[in-house]
Amino acid sequence: SQTIHQWPATLVQPVGSPLSLECTVEGTSNPNLYWYRQAAGRGLQLLFYSVGIGQISSEVPQNLSASRPQDRQFILSSKKLLLSDSGFYLCAWRRRENSPLHFGNGTRLTVT
Amino acid sequence: EDQVTQSPEALRLQEGESSSLNCSYTVSGLRGLFWYRQDPGKGPEFLFTLYSAGEEKEKERLKATLTKKESFLHITAPKPEDSATYLCAVQSYSGGGADGLTFGKGTHLIIQP
C-alpha cells in the first residue's frame, strides 16, 4: 500500500530564517505531487505541483519555492521566512489526473 | 476560475440526528468532485469521488450525492466519532487536470452525545 511521510510535524522559526519541509511517498512510482497551505478560515490553497522529477509548477507567486530531486520526494523551501508564511502545510500525491489526492499529516509552521 | 462554496460553516447535532452538508460548485466542466474528512491537526482523509450528476456513493453512515450544481453529504444517525471538518473539492477540465483540486472552506461538524 502507499504511504506519504511529511516532516517535521511542527516547526517554529524566526522571521528571516530559511525553511525546508520534506515529503516522501512510498509504494508507488511517478506520482503527481502537491504542496498546499491551509490557513484558518481560508481553506486549502494550492502552492506547487509536480508531474515529474525537476518539473515544478507554481500556482501562487510568493516567498516559497519547491523542488523534486527524486521521483517520490518533494521539498518546500524558503530563503527568508515572513510572518505571513505561518500556516499548516500539507503535501499530497495522486497516481494520475482526476484521481483523489492523498494527504500527509501536515506541518504546522509558526513564524515568530 | 473554479469556485466551491460549502454550507453551513458549522453544524452541531445531537447523536442520532441526521442532516446534510452542502457543496455548491462553479467549474468550467466538472471532471470530479471529492469529499474529505479532516480531524484537528491532521491531513484530510479521502472519502468519496463523484464523477457525474445522479451518482451516489455510501460509506457507513455517510452518503454523497451529486447534481449539476451541487453535492450533498448526508449523515445518517451520526455518532460523536463523526465529528470533524468535512471538505469538498472539485477537479475541472481547465488547466489540464494535473494542477490539483479546488477546495471549499469546509463544514465543521460537531456531534454531541
Coordinates of C-alpha atoms in Angstrom, one line a residue:
Chain A
S1 CA 0.0 0.0 0.0
Q2 CA 1.0 3.6 -0.5
T3 CA 2.1 5.9 2.3
I4 CA 3.1 9.5 2.5
H5 CA 5.5 10.9 5.1
Q6 CA 5.8 14.5 5.9
W7 CA 8.2 16.2 8.4
P8 CA 8.6 17.9 10.7
A9 CA 5.1 17.9 12.3
T10 CA 5.6 21.3 13.9
L11 CA 8.1 24.0 13.4
V12 CA 8.7 27.4 15.0
Q13 CA 11.1 29.6 13.0
P14 CA 12.1 33.3 13.3
V15 CA 11.4 35.8 10.6
G16 CA 14.2 35.8 8.0
S17 CA 15.3 32.3 8.6
P18 CA 15.4 29.6 5.9
L19 CA 12.8 26.8 5.6
S20 CA 12.9 23.2 4.3
L21 CA 9.9 20.9 4.5
E22 CA 10.2 17.4 3.1
C23 CA 7.7 14.9 1.9
T24 CA 8.2 11.4 0.6
V25 CA 5.8 8.8 -0.9
E26 CA 6.2 5.1 -0.7
G27 CA 4.6 2.3 -2.6
T28 CA 4.1 4.0 -5.9
S29 CA 6.1 5.4 -8.8
N30 CA 5.9 8.6 -10.8
P31 CA 3.2 10.2 -8.6
N32 CA 1.9 13.7 -9.1
L33 CA 3.0 15.6 -6.0
Y34 CA 1.4 18.7 -4.5
W35 CA 2.1 21.3 -1.7
Y36 CA -1.0 23.0 -0.2
R37 CA -1.2 25.6 2.6
Q38 CA -4.2 25.7 4.9
A39 CA -4.9 28.9 6.8
A40 CA -7.7 29.4 9.3
G41 CA -10.9 30.4 7.5
R42 CA -9.3 30.3 4.1
G43 CA -9.4 26.7 3.0
L44 CA -6.7 24.8 1.2
Q45 CA -4.6 26.8 -1.2
L46 CA -2.5 25.1 -3.9
L47 CA 1.1 26.3 -3.8
F48 CA 3.0 24.0 -6.1
Y49 CA 2.6 20.8 -8.1
S50 CA 4.9 18.4 -9.9
V51 CA 4.3 15.8 -12.6
G52 CA 7.9 14.5 -12.6
I53 CA 11.5 14.9 -11.4
G54 CA 12.6 18.5 -11.8
Q55 CA 9.2 19.7 -13.1
I56 CA 7.6 22.2 -10.8
S57 CA 4.5 24.4 -11.5
S58 CA 3.7 27.3 -9.2
E59 CA 0.2 28.4 -8.6
V60 CA 0.7 31.5 -6.4
P61 CA 3.7 33.9 -6.5
Q62 CA 5.2 34.0 -3.1
N63 CA 8.2 33.7 -0.9
L64 CA 8.4 29.9 -1.3
S65 CA 9.9 27.5 -3.8
A66 CA 9.6 23.8 -4.4
S67 CA 11.9 21.1 -5.8
R68 CA 11.6 17.5 -6.7
P69 CA 15.1 15.9 -6.7
Q70 CA 13.8 12.3 -6.8
D71 CA 10.7 10.6 -8.1
R72 CA 9.0 10.3 -4.7
Q73 CA 10.5 13.3 -2.9
F74 CA 9.0 16.8 -2.8
I75 CA 10.6 19.7 -0.9
L76 CA 9.2 23.1 0.0
S77 CA 11.7 25.8 0.8
S78 CA 12.2 29.4 1.6
K79 CA 15.4 31.5 1.8
K80 CA 13.8 34.0 4.2
L81 CA 10.6 33.4 6.1
L82 CA 7.9 36.1 6.5
L83 CA 5.3 36.3 9.3
S84 CA 2.7 35.6 6.6
D85 CA 4.3 32.2 5.8
S86 CA 2.8 30.8 9.0
G87 CA 0.2 28.1 8.4
F88 CA -0.5 24.4 8.1
Y89 CA 1.4 22.9 5.1
L90 CA 0.2 19.8 3.5
C91 CA 1.9 17.5 1.0
A92 CA -0.3 15.3 -1.2
W93 CA 0.1 12.8 -4.0
R94 CA -2.0 11.0 -6.6
R95 CA -1.5 8.5 -9.3
R96 CA -2.9 10.4 -12.2
E97 CA -5.1 13.3 -13.2
N98 CA -8.6 13.2 -11.8
S99 CA -7.9 10.6 -9.1
P100 CA -8.2 11.5 -5.4
L101 CA -5.4 13.4 -3.6
H102 CA -3.9 11.6 -0.6
F103 CA -2.5 13.8 2.0
G104 CA 0.2 13.6 4.6
N105 CA -0.4 14.7 8.2
G106 CA 1.0 18.2 7.6
T107 CA 3.5 20.6 9.2
R108 CA 2.3 23.3 11.5
L109 CA 4.7 26.3 10.8
T110 CA 4.8 29.3 13.1
V111 CA 7.0 32.2 12.1
T112 CA 7.8 34.5 15.0
Chain B
E1 CA -11.9 30.2 -12.1
D2 CA -13.3 27.2 -10.2
Q3 CA -15.3 28.0 -7.1
V4 CA -16.5 25.8 -4.3
T5 CA -18.8 27.0 -1.5
Q6 CA -19.7 24.8 1.5
S7 CA -22.6 25.4 3.9
P8 CA -23.2 25.6 6.7
E9 CA -19.8 26.7 8.0
A10 CA -20.5 24.9 11.3
L11 CA -23.2 22.4 12.4
R12 CA -23.9 21.0 15.8
L13 CA -26.1 17.9 16.0
Q14 CA -27.2 15.5 18.7
E15 CA -26.1 11.9 18.4
G16 CA -28.6 10.2 16.1
E17 CA -29.8 13.4 14.5
S18 CA -29.5 13.0 10.7
S19 CA -28.6 16.0 8.5
S20 CA -26.9 17.1 5.2
L21 CA -23.9 19.2 4.3
N22 CA -24.0 21.2 1.1
C23 CA -21.3 21.8 -1.5
S24 CA -22.1 24.2 -4.4
Y25 CA -19.6 24.5 -7.2
T26 CA -18.9 26.5 -10.3
V27 CA -16.5 24.9 -12.8
S28 CA -15.7 25.0 -16.5
G29 CA -16.6 21.3 -16.9
L30 CA -16.5 19.0 -13.9
R31 CA -14.1 16.1 -14.1
G32 CA -14.7 15.0 -10.5
L33 CA -16.0 16.1 -7.1
F34 CA -14.3 14.8 -4.0
W35 CA -15.3 14.7 -0.3
Y36 CA -12.7 14.6 2.5
R37 CA -12.8 14.3 6.3
Q38 CA -10.3 16.3 8.3
D39 CA -9.6 15.8 12.0
P40 CA -7.9 18.6 14.0
G41 CA -4.1 18.7 13.4
K42 CA -4.3 16.1 10.7
G43 CA -4.3 16.0 6.9
P44 CA -7.6 15.5 5.0
E45 CA -8.7 11.9 4.6
F46 CA -10.3 10.9 1.3
L47 CA -14.0 9.7 1.5
F48 CA -15.6 9.7 -1.9
T49 CA -15.3 10.7 -5.6
L50 CA -18.3 11.5 -7.7
Y51 CA -18.0 12.0 -11.5
S52 CA -21.4 12.6 -13.0
A53 CA -24.8 14.0 -12.0
G54 CA -27.0 11.4 -10.4
E55 CA -24.1 9.4 -9.0
E56 CA -24.2 8.3 -5.3
K57 CA -21.6 6.8 -3.0
E58 CA -22.0 5.4 0.5
K59 CA -19.7 4.5 3.4
E60 CA -21.1 3.6 6.8
R61 CA -23.3 6.5 7.9
L62 CA -22.3 8.8 5.0
K63 CA -23.8 9.1 1.6
A64 CA -22.7 11.6 -1.0
T65 CA -24.8 12.7 -4.0
L66 CA -24.1 14.9 -7.0
T67 CA -26.2 17.2 -9.2
K68 CA -25.0 19.5 -12.0
K69 CA -24.6 22.4 -9.5
E70 CA -24.1 20.9 -6.0
S71 CA -23.2 17.9 -3.9
F72 CA -24.7 16.8 -0.6
L73 CA -23.1 14.7 2.1
H74 CA -25.8 13.0 4.1
I75 CA -25.1 11.8 7.6
T76 CA -27.5 9.3 9.0
A77 CA -27.7 8.7 12.7
P78 CA -24.3 10.3 13.4
K79 CA -22.1 9.3 16.3
P80 CA -19.7 11.5 18.2
E81 CA -16.8 10.0 16.3
D82 CA -18.2 11.5 13.1
S83 CA -17.2 14.9 14.5
A84 CA -14.7 16.5 12.1
T85 CA -14.4 19.1 9.3
Y86 CA -15.8 17.9 6.0
L87 CA -14.2 19.3 2.9
C88 CA -15.5 19.3 -0.7
A89 CA -13.2 19.7 -3.7
V90 CA -13.5 19.8 -7.5
Q91 CA -11.4 19.0 -10.4
S92 CA -12.3 20.7 -13.7
Y93 CA -11.2 20.4 -17.3
S94 CA -9.3 23.7 -17.2
G95 CA -5.6 23.6 -16.5
G96 CA -5.1 20.1 -17.9
G97 CA -6.0 18.3 -14.7
A98 CA -2.6 17.9 -13.1
D99 CA -3.0 21.1 -11.2
G100 CA -4.7 19.7 -8.2
L101 CA -8.1 20.2 -6.7
T102 CA -10.0 23.4 -5.7
F103 CA -11.3 23.1 -2.1
G104 CA -14.1 24.7 -0.2
K105 CA -13.6 26.1 3.3
G106 CA -15.3 23.1 4.9
T107 CA -18.1 22.4 7.3
H108 CA -17.1 21.9 10.9
L109 CA -19.4 19.2 12.3
I110 CA -19.9 18.5 16.0
I111 CA -21.9 15.5 17.2
Q112 CA -22.9 15.8 20.8
P113 CA -23.6 12.6 22.8

